[in-house]
PDB file of C-alpha atoms and ligand atoms in Angstrom:
ATOM      1  CA  UNK A   1     -18.842 -11.669 -11.902  1.00 59.00           C
ATOM      2  CA  UNK A   2     -18.573  -8.128 -13.235  1.00 71.00           C
ATOM      3  CA  UNK A   3     -21.247  -7.021 -15.678  1.00 79.00           C
ATOM      4  CA  UNK A   4     -21.174  -4.823 -18.755  1.00 85.00           C
ATOM      5  CA  UNK A   5     -21.436  -1.199 -17.792  1.00 93.00           C
ATOM      6  CA  UNK A   6     -20.057  -1.655 -14.298  1.00 95.00           C
ATOM      7  CA  UNK A   7     -16.683  -0.863 -12.800  1.00 98.00           C
ATOM      8  CA  UNK A   8     -15.038  -3.193 -10.303  1.00 98.00           C
ATOM      9  CA  UNK A   9     -12.231  -1.813  -8.171  1.00 98.00           C
ATOM     10  CA  UNK A  10     -10.003  -4.797  -7.586  1.00 98.00           C
ATOM     11  CA  UNK A  11      -7.274  -5.019  -4.977  1.00 98.00           C
ATOM     12  CA  UNK A  12      -4.255  -6.648  -6.617  1.00 98.00           C
ATOM     13  CA  UNK A  13      -2.500  -7.166  -3.270  1.00 98.00           C
ATOM     14  CA  UNK A  14       1.157  -6.331  -2.637  1.00 97.00           C
ATOM     15  CA  UNK A  15       2.501  -7.947  -5.811  1.00 96.00           C
ATOM     16  CA  UNK A  16       2.791 -11.722  -5.512  1.00 96.00           C
ATOM     17  CA  UNK A  17      -0.025 -13.179  -7.670  1.00 97.00           C
ATOM     18  CA  UNK A  18      -0.506 -15.975  -5.122  1.00 97.00           C
ATOM     19  CA  UNK A  19      -1.828 -13.346  -2.720  1.00 97.00           C
ATOM     20  CA  UNK A  20      -4.774 -12.421  -4.970  1.00 98.00           C
ATOM     21  CA  UNK A  21      -8.240 -13.392  -3.776  1.00 98.00           C
ATOM     22  CA  UNK A  22     -10.243 -15.799  -5.949  1.00 98.00           C
ATOM     23  CA  UNK A  23     -12.742 -13.027  -6.442  1.00 98.00           C
ATOM     24  CA  UNK A  24     -10.000 -10.770  -7.794  1.00 98.00           C
ATOM     25  CA  UNK A  25      -8.827 -13.466 -10.214  1.00 98.00           C
ATOM     26  CA  UNK A  26     -12.390 -13.974 -11.497  1.00 98.00           C
ATOM     27  CA  UNK A  27     -12.869 -10.244 -11.963  1.00 98.00           C
ATOM     28  CA  UNK A  28      -9.547  -9.833 -13.811  1.00 98.00           C
ATOM     29  CA  UNK A  29     -10.283 -12.781 -16.113  1.00 98.00           C
ATOM     30  CA  UNK A  30     -13.746 -11.536 -17.025  1.00 97.00           C
ATOM     31  CA  UNK A  31     -12.787  -7.896 -17.628  1.00 98.00           C
ATOM     32  CA  UNK A  32     -12.897  -6.439 -21.134  1.00 98.00           C
ATOM     33  CA  UNK A  33     -11.063  -3.268 -20.098  1.00 98.00           C
ATOM     34  CA  UNK A  34      -8.468  -3.038 -17.323  1.00 98.00           C
ATOM     35  CA  UNK A  35      -7.031   0.186 -15.952  1.00 97.00           C
ATOM     36  CA  UNK A  36      -3.874  -0.777 -14.137  1.00 97.00           C
ATOM     37  CA  UNK A  37      -1.817   1.051 -11.505  1.00 95.00           C
ATOM     38  CA  UNK A  38       1.960   0.897 -11.692  1.00 90.00           C
ATOM     39  CA  UNK A  39       2.291  -1.023  -8.418  1.00 89.00           C
ATOM     40  CA  UNK A  40       0.461  -3.981  -9.980  1.00 95.00           C
ATOM     41  CA  UNK A  41       2.875  -6.674 -11.146  1.00 93.00           C
ATOM     42  CA  UNK A  42       2.986  -7.909 -14.732  1.00 95.00           C
ATOM     43  CA  UNK A  43       2.197 -11.478 -13.630  1.00 96.00           C
ATOM     44  CA  UNK A  44      -1.147 -10.278 -12.344  1.00 98.00           C
ATOM     45  CA  UNK A  45      -1.975  -8.302 -15.483  1.00 98.00           C
ATOM     46  CA  UNK A  46      -1.133 -11.467 -17.445  1.00 98.00           C
ATOM     47  CA  UNK A  47      -4.235 -13.114 -15.949  1.00 98.00           C
ATOM     48  CA  UNK A  48      -6.444 -10.873 -18.113  1.00 98.00           C
ATOM     49  CA  UNK A  49      -8.185 -12.378 -21.140  1.00 98.00           C
ATOM     50  CA  UNK A  50      -6.063 -12.112 -24.316  1.00 98.00           C
ATOM     51  CA  UNK A  51      -8.655  -9.895 -26.022  1.00 97.00           C
ATOM     52  CA  UNK A  52      -8.985  -7.519 -23.043  1.00 98.00           C
ATOM     53  CA  UNK A  53      -7.772  -3.948 -23.424  1.00 98.00           C
ATOM     54  CA  UNK A  54      -5.135  -3.142 -20.800  1.00 97.00           C
ATOM     55  CA  UNK A  55      -4.442   0.506 -20.039  1.00 96.00           C
ATOM     56  CA  UNK A  56      -1.543   1.365 -17.726  1.00 95.00           C
ATOM     57  CA  UNK A  57      -2.344   4.485 -15.778  1.00 93.00           C
ATOM     58  CA  UNK A  58       0.731   4.615 -13.548  1.00 79.00           C
ATOM     59  CA  UNK A  59       4.214   6.040 -13.838  1.00 62.00           C
ATOM     60  CA  UNK A  60       5.605   3.277 -16.025  1.00 52.00           C
ATOM     61  CA  UNK A  61       8.420   4.151 -18.385  1.00 44.00           C
ATOM     62  CA  UNK A  62       9.312   7.219 -16.348  1.00 45.00           C
ATOM     63  CA  UNK A  63       6.216   9.086 -17.540  1.00 51.00           C
ATOM     64  CA  UNK A  64       4.336  11.259 -15.144  1.00 60.00           C
ATOM     65  CA  UNK A  65       1.450   9.502 -13.518  1.00 68.00           C
ATOM     66  CA  UNK A  66      -1.882   9.786 -15.311  1.00 78.00           C
ATOM     67  CA  UNK A  67      -3.935  12.626 -13.859  1.00 86.00           C
ATOM     68  CA  UNK A  68      -6.707  11.317 -11.624  1.00 87.00           C
ATOM     69  CA  UNK A  69      -9.352  13.188 -13.642  1.00 90.00           C
ATOM     70  CA  UNK A  70      -8.296  11.339 -16.767  1.00 90.00           C
ATOM     71  CA  UNK A  71      -8.579   7.973 -15.002  1.00 92.00           C
ATOM     72  CA  UNK A  72     -12.101   8.911 -13.901  1.00 93.00           C
ATOM     73  CA  UNK A  73     -12.977   9.818 -17.464  1.00 93.00           C
ATOM     74  CA  UNK A  74     -11.583   6.592 -18.910  1.00 94.00           C
ATOM     75  CA  UNK A  75     -13.564   4.492 -16.438  1.00 94.00           C
ATOM     76  CA  UNK A  76     -16.817   6.346 -17.082  1.00 95.00           C
ATOM     77  CA  UNK A  77     -16.438   6.228 -20.868  1.00 95.00           C
ATOM     78  CA  UNK A  78     -15.599   2.516 -20.931  1.00 95.00           C
ATOM     79  CA  UNK A  79     -18.494   1.668 -18.591  1.00 95.00           C
ATOM     80  CA  UNK A  80     -20.936   3.683 -20.716  1.00 96.00           C
ATOM     81  CA  UNK A  81     -19.715   1.813 -23.783  1.00 96.00           C
ATOM     82  CA  UNK A  82     -20.862  -1.378 -22.037  1.00 96.00           C
ATOM     83  CA  UNK A  83     -17.421  -2.697 -21.159  1.00 97.00           C
ATOM     84  CA  UNK A  84     -16.720  -4.834 -18.079  1.00 97.00           C
ATOM     85  CA  UNK A  85     -14.259  -2.466 -16.480  1.00 98.00           C
ATOM     86  CA  UNK A  86     -11.754  -3.524 -13.849  1.00 98.00           C
ATOM     87  CA  UNK A  87      -9.737  -0.880 -12.073  1.00 97.00           C
ATOM     88  CA  UNK A  88      -6.752  -2.803 -10.777  1.00 98.00           C
ATOM     89  CA  UNK A  89      -5.102  -1.182  -7.791  1.00 97.00           C
ATOM     90  CA  UNK A  90      -2.157  -2.199  -5.618  1.00 97.00           C
ATOM     91  CA  UNK A  91      -2.913  -3.653  -2.194  1.00 98.00           C
ATOM     92  CA  UNK A  92      -6.467  -2.999  -1.063  1.00 98.00           C
ATOM     93  CA  UNK A  93      -8.496  -0.485  -3.105  1.00 97.00           C
ATOM     94  CA  UNK A  94      -9.634   1.348   0.027  1.00 97.00           C
ATOM     95  CA  UNK A  95      -6.311   1.705   1.819  1.00 97.00           C
ATOM     96  CA  UNK A  96      -4.849   4.960   0.477  1.00 95.00           C
ATOM     97  CA  UNK A  97      -4.376   5.033  -3.307  1.00 90.00           C
ATOM     98  CA  UNK A  98      -7.492   7.167  -3.945  1.00 91.00           C
ATOM     99  CA  UNK A  99     -10.007   4.328  -4.286  1.00 92.00           C
ATOM    100  CA  UNK A 100     -12.503   6.367  -2.289  1.00 93.00           C
ATOM    101  CA  UNK A 101     -12.387   9.245  -4.760  1.00 93.00           C
ATOM    102  CA  UNK A 102     -12.836   6.892  -7.698  1.00 95.00           C
ATOM    103  CA  UNK A 103     -15.932   5.317  -6.160  1.00 97.00           C
ATOM    104  CA  UNK A 104     -17.447   8.712  -5.352  1.00 96.00           C
ATOM    105  CA  UNK A 105     -16.887   9.889  -8.895  1.00 95.00           C
ATOM    106  CA  UNK A 106     -18.350   6.770 -10.507  1.00 97.00           C
ATOM    107  CA  UNK A 107     -21.405   6.816  -8.248  1.00 96.00           C
ATOM    108  CA  UNK A 108     -21.954  10.503  -8.994  1.00 97.00           C
ATOM    109  CA  UNK A 109     -21.975   9.551 -12.688  1.00 96.00           C
ATOM    110  CA  UNK A 110     -24.587   6.867 -11.973  1.00 96.00           C
ATOM    111  CA  UNK A 111     -22.246   3.957 -12.655  1.00 97.00           C
ATOM    112  CA  UNK A 112     -22.497   0.792 -10.621  1.00 96.00           C
ATOM    113  CA  UNK A 113     -19.318   0.091  -8.685  1.00 97.00           C
ATOM    114  CA  UNK A 114     -18.128  -3.032  -6.922  1.00 97.00           C
ATOM    115  CA  UNK A 115     -15.131  -3.451  -4.691  1.00 97.00           C
ATOM    116  CA  UNK A 116     -12.931  -6.507  -4.286  1.00 98.00           C
ATOM    117  CA  UNK A 117     -10.545  -6.547  -1.334  1.00 98.00           C
ATOM    118  CA  UNK A 118      -6.851  -7.064  -1.706  1.00 98.00           C
ATOM    119  CA  UNK A 119      -4.162  -7.723   0.876  1.00 98.00           C
ATOM    120  CA  UNK A 120      -2.817  -4.336   1.801  1.00 98.00           C
ATOM    121  CA  UNK A 121       0.958  -3.964   1.576  1.00 98.00           C
ATOM    122  CA  UNK A 122       1.255  -3.079   5.269  1.00 98.00           C
ATOM    123  CA  UNK A 123      -0.067  -6.498   6.194  1.00 98.00           C
ATOM    124  CA  UNK A 124       2.097  -8.232   3.614  1.00 97.00           C
ATOM    125  CA  UNK A 125       5.151  -6.375   4.930  1.00 98.00           C
ATOM    126  CA  UNK A 126       4.432  -7.443   8.512  1.00 97.00           C
ATOM    127  CA  UNK A 127       3.944 -11.043   7.463  1.00 96.00           C
ATOM    128  CA  UNK A 128       7.155 -10.981   5.426  1.00 95.00           C
ATOM    129  CA  UNK A 129       8.950  -9.876   8.583  1.00 95.00           C
ATOM    130  CA  UNK A 130       7.136 -12.431  10.710  1.00 95.00           C
ATOM    131  CA  UNK A 131       5.794  -9.605  12.851  1.00 95.00           C
ATOM    132  CA  UNK A 132       2.330  -9.952  14.425  1.00 96.00           C
ATOM    133  CA  UNK A 133       1.163  -6.320  14.313  1.00 97.00           C
ATOM    134  CA  UNK A 134      -1.100  -6.745  17.333  1.00 96.00           C
ATOM    135  CA  UNK A 135       0.919  -9.142  19.487  1.00 94.00           C
ATOM    136  CA  UNK A 136      -0.945  -8.713  22.732  1.00 93.00           C
ATOM    137  CA  UNK A 137       2.167  -8.335  24.841  1.00 92.00           C
ATOM    138  CA  UNK A 138       3.226  -5.305  22.826  1.00 93.00           C
ATOM    139  CA  UNK A 139       0.256  -3.612  21.150  1.00 96.00           C
ATOM    140  CA  UNK A 140      -3.447  -2.993  21.587  1.00 97.00           C
ATOM    141  CA  UNK A 141      -3.941  -2.075  17.984  1.00 98.00           C
ATOM    142  CA  UNK A 142      -2.450  -0.863  14.753  1.00 98.00           C
ATOM    143  CA  UNK A 143      -2.598   2.399  12.867  1.00 98.00           C
ATOM    144  CA  UNK A 144      -2.238   2.521   9.080  1.00 98.00           C
ATOM    145  CA  UNK A 145      -1.041   5.996   8.261  1.00 98.00           C
ATOM    146  CA  UNK A 146       0.282   7.870   5.245  1.00 97.00           C
ATOM    147  CA  UNK A 147       3.624   9.676   5.289  1.00 95.00           C
ATOM    148  CA  UNK A 148       2.645  11.664   2.259  1.00 87.00           C
ATOM    149  CA  UNK A 149       0.424  14.704   2.499  1.00 77.00           C
ATOM    150  CA  UNK A 150      -2.306  15.408  -0.018  1.00 76.00           C
ATOM    151  CA  UNK A 151      -1.109  18.280  -2.250  1.00 75.00           C
ATOM    152  CA  UNK A 152      -1.101  21.493  -0.256  1.00 75.00           C
ATOM    153  CA  UNK A 153      -2.704  19.853   2.792  1.00 80.00           C
ATOM    154  CA  UNK A 154      -0.789  19.378   6.024  1.00 83.00           C
ATOM    155  CA  UNK A 155       0.324  15.788   6.586  1.00 88.00           C
ATOM    156  CA  UNK A 156      -0.288  13.822   9.766  1.00 95.00           C
ATOM    157  CA  UNK A 157       0.569  15.447  13.081  1.00 96.00           C
ATOM    158  CA  UNK A 158       3.423  13.037  13.828  1.00 97.00           C
ATOM    159  CA  UNK A 159       3.871  14.156  17.417  1.00 97.00           C
ATOM    160  CA  UNK A 160       0.219  13.433  18.131  1.00 98.00           C
ATOM    161  CA  UNK A 161       0.540  10.102  16.315  1.00 98.00           C
ATOM    162  CA  UNK A 162       3.631   9.207  18.360  1.00 98.00           C
ATOM    163  CA  UNK A 163       1.974  10.178  21.634  1.00 98.00           C
ATOM    164  CA  UNK A 164      -1.035   8.049  20.747  1.00 98.00           C
ATOM    165  CA  UNK A 165       1.171   5.119  19.712  1.00 98.00           C
ATOM    166  CA  UNK A 166       2.924   5.360  23.078  1.00 98.00           C
ATOM    167  CA  UNK A 167      -0.137   5.940  25.271  1.00 98.00           C
ATOM    168  CA  UNK A 168      -2.569   3.601  23.521  1.00 98.00           C
ATOM    169  CA  UNK A 169       0.158   1.077  22.615  1.00 97.00           C
ATOM    170  CA  UNK A 170      -0.383   1.120  18.879  1.00 98.00           C
ATOM    171  CA  UNK A 171       1.884  -0.253  16.177  1.00 98.00           C
ATOM    172  CA  UNK A 172       2.393   2.258  13.362  1.00 98.00           C
ATOM    173  CA  UNK A 173       2.338   1.103   9.763  1.00 98.00           C
ATOM    174  CA  UNK A 174       3.487   3.999   7.615  1.00 98.00           C
ATOM    175  CA  UNK A 175       2.810   4.015   3.866  1.00 98.00           C
ATOM    176  CA  UNK A 176       4.549   6.412   1.459  1.00 96.00           C
ATOM    177  CA  UNK A 177       6.933   7.450   4.216  1.00 97.00           C
ATOM    178  CA  UNK A 178      10.373   7.007   2.671  1.00 96.00           C
ATOM    179  CA  UNK A 179      10.720  10.397   0.997  1.00 93.00           C
ATOM    180  CA  UNK A 180       9.779  12.284   4.159  1.00 94.00           C
ATOM    181  CA  UNK A 181      11.662  10.018   6.535  1.00 96.00           C
ATOM    182  CA  UNK A 182      13.871  12.689   8.121  1.00 96.00           C
ATOM    183  CA  UNK A 183      10.923  14.713   9.353  1.00 95.00           C
ATOM    184  CA  UNK A 184       8.927  11.651  10.375  1.00 97.00           C
ATOM    185  CA  UNK A 185      11.836  10.355  12.470  1.00 98.00           C
ATOM    186  CA  UNK A 186      12.405  13.718  14.134  1.00 97.00           C
ATOM    187  CA  UNK A 187       8.738  14.212  15.006  1.00 97.00           C
ATOM    188  CA  UNK A 188       8.171  10.656  16.229  1.00 98.00           C
ATOM    189  CA  UNK A 189      11.236  10.947  18.452  1.00 98.00           C
ATOM    190  CA  UNK A 190       9.627  13.809  20.322  1.00 97.00           C
ATOM    191  CA  UNK A 191       7.305  11.260  21.950  1.00 98.00           C
ATOM    192  CA  UNK A 192       8.803   7.817  21.381  1.00 98.00           C
ATOM    193  CA  UNK A 193      12.085   6.409  22.764  1.00 98.00           C
ATOM    194  CA  UNK A 194      15.137   6.466  20.508  1.00 98.00           C
ATOM    195  CA  UNK A 195      15.461   2.667  20.792  1.00 97.00           C
ATOM    196  CA  UNK A 196      11.918   1.975  19.522  1.00 97.00           C
ATOM    197  CA  UNK A 197      12.285  -0.870  16.995  1.00 97.00           C
ATOM    198  CA  UNK A 198      11.501  -0.025  13.371  1.00 98.00           C
ATOM    199  CA  UNK A 199      11.407  -2.159  10.234  1.00 97.00           C
ATOM    200  CA  UNK A 200      11.375  -1.035   6.628  1.00 98.00           C
ATOM    201  CA  UNK A 201      10.113  -3.482   4.026  1.00 98.00           C
ATOM    202  CA  UNK A 202      10.636  -2.561   0.409  1.00 98.00           C
ATOM    203  CA  UNK A 203       8.787  -4.431  -2.373  1.00 97.00           C
ATOM    204  CA  UNK A 204       6.993  -6.746   0.075  1.00 97.00           C
ATOM    205  CA  UNK A 205       6.101 -10.080  -1.585  1.00 96.00           C
ATOM    206  CA  UNK A 206       7.874  -9.129  -4.833  1.00 95.00           C
ATOM    207  CA  UNK A 207      11.197 -10.316  -6.259  1.00 94.00           C
ATOM    208  CA  UNK A 208      13.917  -8.148  -4.749  1.00 94.00           C
ATOM    209  CA  UNK A 209      12.025  -7.690  -1.475  1.00 97.00           C
ATOM    210  CA  UNK A 210      14.230  -6.062   1.167  1.00 97.00           C
ATOM    211  CA  UNK A 211      13.789  -5.919   4.911  1.00 96.00           C
ATOM    212  CA  UNK A 212      15.816  -3.776   7.253  1.00 96.00           C
ATOM    213  CA  UNK A 213      15.367  -3.670  11.013  1.00 96.00           C
ATOM    214  CA  UNK A 214      16.700  -0.684  12.943  1.00 97.00           C
ATOM    215  CA  UNK A 215      15.733   1.760  15.680  1.00 97.00           C
ATOM    216  CA  UNK A 216      13.840   5.011  15.502  1.00 98.00           C
ATOM    217  CA  UNK A 217      17.014   6.995  16.228  1.00 98.00           C
ATOM    218  CA  UNK A 218      18.809   5.404  13.268  1.00 98.00           C
ATOM    219  CA  UNK A 219      15.853   5.301  10.871  1.00 98.00           C
ATOM    220  CA  UNK A 220      16.586   8.133   8.425  1.00 98.00           C
ATOM    221  CA  UNK A 221      20.309   7.354   8.359  1.00 98.00           C
ATOM    222  CA  UNK A 222      19.542   3.694   7.671  1.00 97.00           C
ATOM    223  CA  UNK A 223      17.109   4.498   4.854  1.00 98.00           C
ATOM    224  CA  UNK A 224      19.765   6.709   3.260  1.00 97.00           C
ATOM    225  CA  UNK A 225      22.633   4.292   3.719  1.00 97.00           C
ATOM    226  CA  UNK A 226      20.671   1.261   2.501  1.00 97.00           C
ATOM    227  CA  UNK A 227      19.134   3.333  -0.301  1.00 97.00           C
ATOM    228  CA  UNK A 228      15.670   2.128   0.595  1.00 97.00           C
ATOM    229  CA  UNK A 229      13.100   3.494  -1.793  1.00 97.00           C
ATOM    230  CA  UNK A 230       9.435   3.378  -2.704  1.00 96.00           C
ATOM    231  CA  UNK A 231       7.415   1.177  -2.580  1.00 96.00           C
ATOM    232  CA  UNK A 232       8.178   0.578   1.065  1.00 98.00           C
ATOM    233  CA  UNK A 233       6.282   0.277   4.321  1.00 98.00           C
ATOM    234  CA  UNK A 234       7.715   1.363   7.665  1.00 98.00           C
ATOM    235  CA  UNK A 235       6.606  -0.470  10.802  1.00 98.00           C
ATOM    236  CA  UNK A 236       7.242   1.201  14.154  1.00 98.00           C
ATOM    237  CA  UNK A 237       6.727  -0.388  17.539  1.00 98.00           C
ATOM    238  CA  UNK A 238       7.763  -3.039  20.007  1.00 96.00           C
ATOM    239  CA  UNK A 239       6.207  -5.810  17.880  1.00 96.00           C
ATOM    240  CA  UNK A 240       9.192  -5.353  15.556  1.00 97.00           C
ATOM    241  CA  UNK A 241      11.611  -6.469  18.283  1.00 93.00           C
ATOM    242  CA  UNK A 242      10.852 -10.111  17.440  1.00 78.00           C
ATOM    243  CA  UNK A 243      11.881  -9.489  13.847  1.00 74.00           C
ATOM    244  CA  UNK A 244      15.185  -8.055  15.047  1.00 64.00           C
ATOM    245  CA  UNK A 245      15.922 -11.367  16.734  1.00 64.00           C
ATOM    246  CA  UNK A 246      14.837 -13.383  13.680  1.00 63.00           C
ATOM    247  CA  UNK A 247      16.852 -11.040  11.499  1.00 59.00           C
ATOM    248  CA  UNK A 248      20.054 -12.471  12.876  1.00 53.00           C
ATOM    249  CA  UNK A 249      19.333 -15.684  10.983  1.00 51.00           C
ATOM    250  CA  UNK A 250      18.156 -15.420   7.335  1.00 49.00           C
ATOM    251  CA  UNK A 251      20.500 -13.562   5.028  1.00 46.00           C
ATOM    252  CA  UNK A 252      17.853 -11.403   3.375  1.00 51.00           C
ATOM    253  CA  UNK A 253      17.205  -9.613   6.679  1.00 54.00           C
ATOM    254  CA  UNK A 254      19.509  -6.797   7.674  1.00 57.00           C
ATOM    255  CA  UNK A 255      19.813  -5.370  11.143  1.00 61.00           C
ATOM    256  CA  UNK A 256      21.200  -1.888  10.757  1.00 61.00           C
TER     257      UNK A 256
HETATM  258  N1  SAH B   1      -3.642   0.539  -1.729  1.00 89.13           N
HETATM  259  C1  SAH B   1      -2.262   0.226  -1.453  1.00 89.13           C
HETATM  260  C2  SAH B   1      -1.486   1.431  -0.993  1.00 89.13           C
HETATM  261  C3  SAH B   1      -1.355   2.511  -2.044  1.00 89.13           C
HETATM  262  S1  SAH B   1      -0.325   3.821  -1.552  1.00 89.13           S
HETATM  263  C4  SAH B   1      -2.204  -0.894  -0.412  1.00 89.13           C
HETATM  264  O1  SAH B   1      -3.232  -1.253   0.173  1.00 89.13           O
HETATM  265  O2  SAH B   1      -1.121  -1.439  -0.211  1.00 89.13           O
HETATM  266  C5  SAH B   1       1.254   3.312  -2.180  1.00 89.13           C
HETATM  267  C6  SAH B   1       2.160   2.889  -1.042  1.00 89.13           C
HETATM  268  O3  SAH B   1       1.859   1.560  -0.645  1.00 89.13           O
HETATM  269  C7  SAH B   1       3.628   2.842  -1.391  1.00 89.13           C
HETATM  270  O4  SAH B   1       4.237   4.104  -1.352  1.00 89.13           O
HETATM  271  C8  SAH B   1       4.153   1.947  -0.297  1.00 89.13           C
HETATM  272  O5  SAH B   1       4.233   2.639   0.938  1.00 89.13           O
HETATM  273  C9  SAH B   1       3.028   0.933  -0.173  1.00 89.13           C
HETATM  274  N2  SAH B   1       3.269  -0.278  -0.987  1.00 89.13           N
HETATM  275  C10 SAH B   1       2.563  -0.726  -2.021  1.00 89.13           C
HETATM  276  N3  SAH B   1       3.025  -1.908  -2.464  1.00 89.13           N
HETATM  277  C11 SAH B   1       4.063  -2.228  -1.659  1.00 89.13           C
HETATM  278  C12 SAH B   1       4.943  -3.342  -1.561  1.00 89.13           C
HETATM  279  N4  SAH B   1       4.861  -4.382  -2.395  1.00 89.13           N
HETATM  280  N5  SAH B   1       5.883  -3.329  -0.587  1.00 89.13           N
HETATM  281  C13 SAH B   1       5.983  -2.305   0.274  1.00 89.13           C
HETATM  282  N6  SAH B   1       5.176  -1.230   0.233  1.00 89.13           N
HETATM  283  C14 SAH B   1       4.225  -1.191  -0.708  1.00 89.13           C
END
């Protein structure tokens, strides 16, 4: 499906190999070079052909993450050498994670690029919780938003986000939010009630997945106490209330 000299950005989904698309599996199997993010699980990388060259470009082994410019260079060089290049990214390639920049760079270099969707971790997290993000009794829509600002740039205006979530009845799905949770909680509380239900799902679809259901007022304290860490998605809104009820049953849920 991918051809020599092209680069295919493939969404590896949230982690569980069963959540890959067939198109993703075909692309991974036919790749001669794979550039792999650190959020992609080993079981998925194992689908690559035995002779394929696999390059990890994440933070594995405690190393600093590979500079984005170097990843661009590797992709361009391999494509020009006639390799079938797959850039394997966690979740969906176009939900955060800099897929947009990679495509722009490759196109500017005259390299053909294809994109294969993956299940974004925000959706996998909601499904793990059993939460319908747009349950019509609670929400008119959903906002995928990053908690992490681009270097030097201001992050989201959380008060404006909270006001919009309240007024337009939107569920918030926050990526990369754990490290800035104190500020996010404080700003969201300026416009949203303290009792707004919130869920944190760490390692959605992966072994060791954790789910914690709490309220906005207790969010930062809960994250600290439960030692919740990246990769995690935070879901804010009344749709989470159903999960709080379900959470009283299975043991792997925690209501904090
Ligand atoms: N393109 C990815 C997102 C990349 S940004 C996607 O569509 O999912 C990286 C962030 O994604 C992490 O900080 C975390 O917020 C989220 N994430 C990725 N995998 C996750 C998982 N298995 N469980 C929970 N959150 C995850």
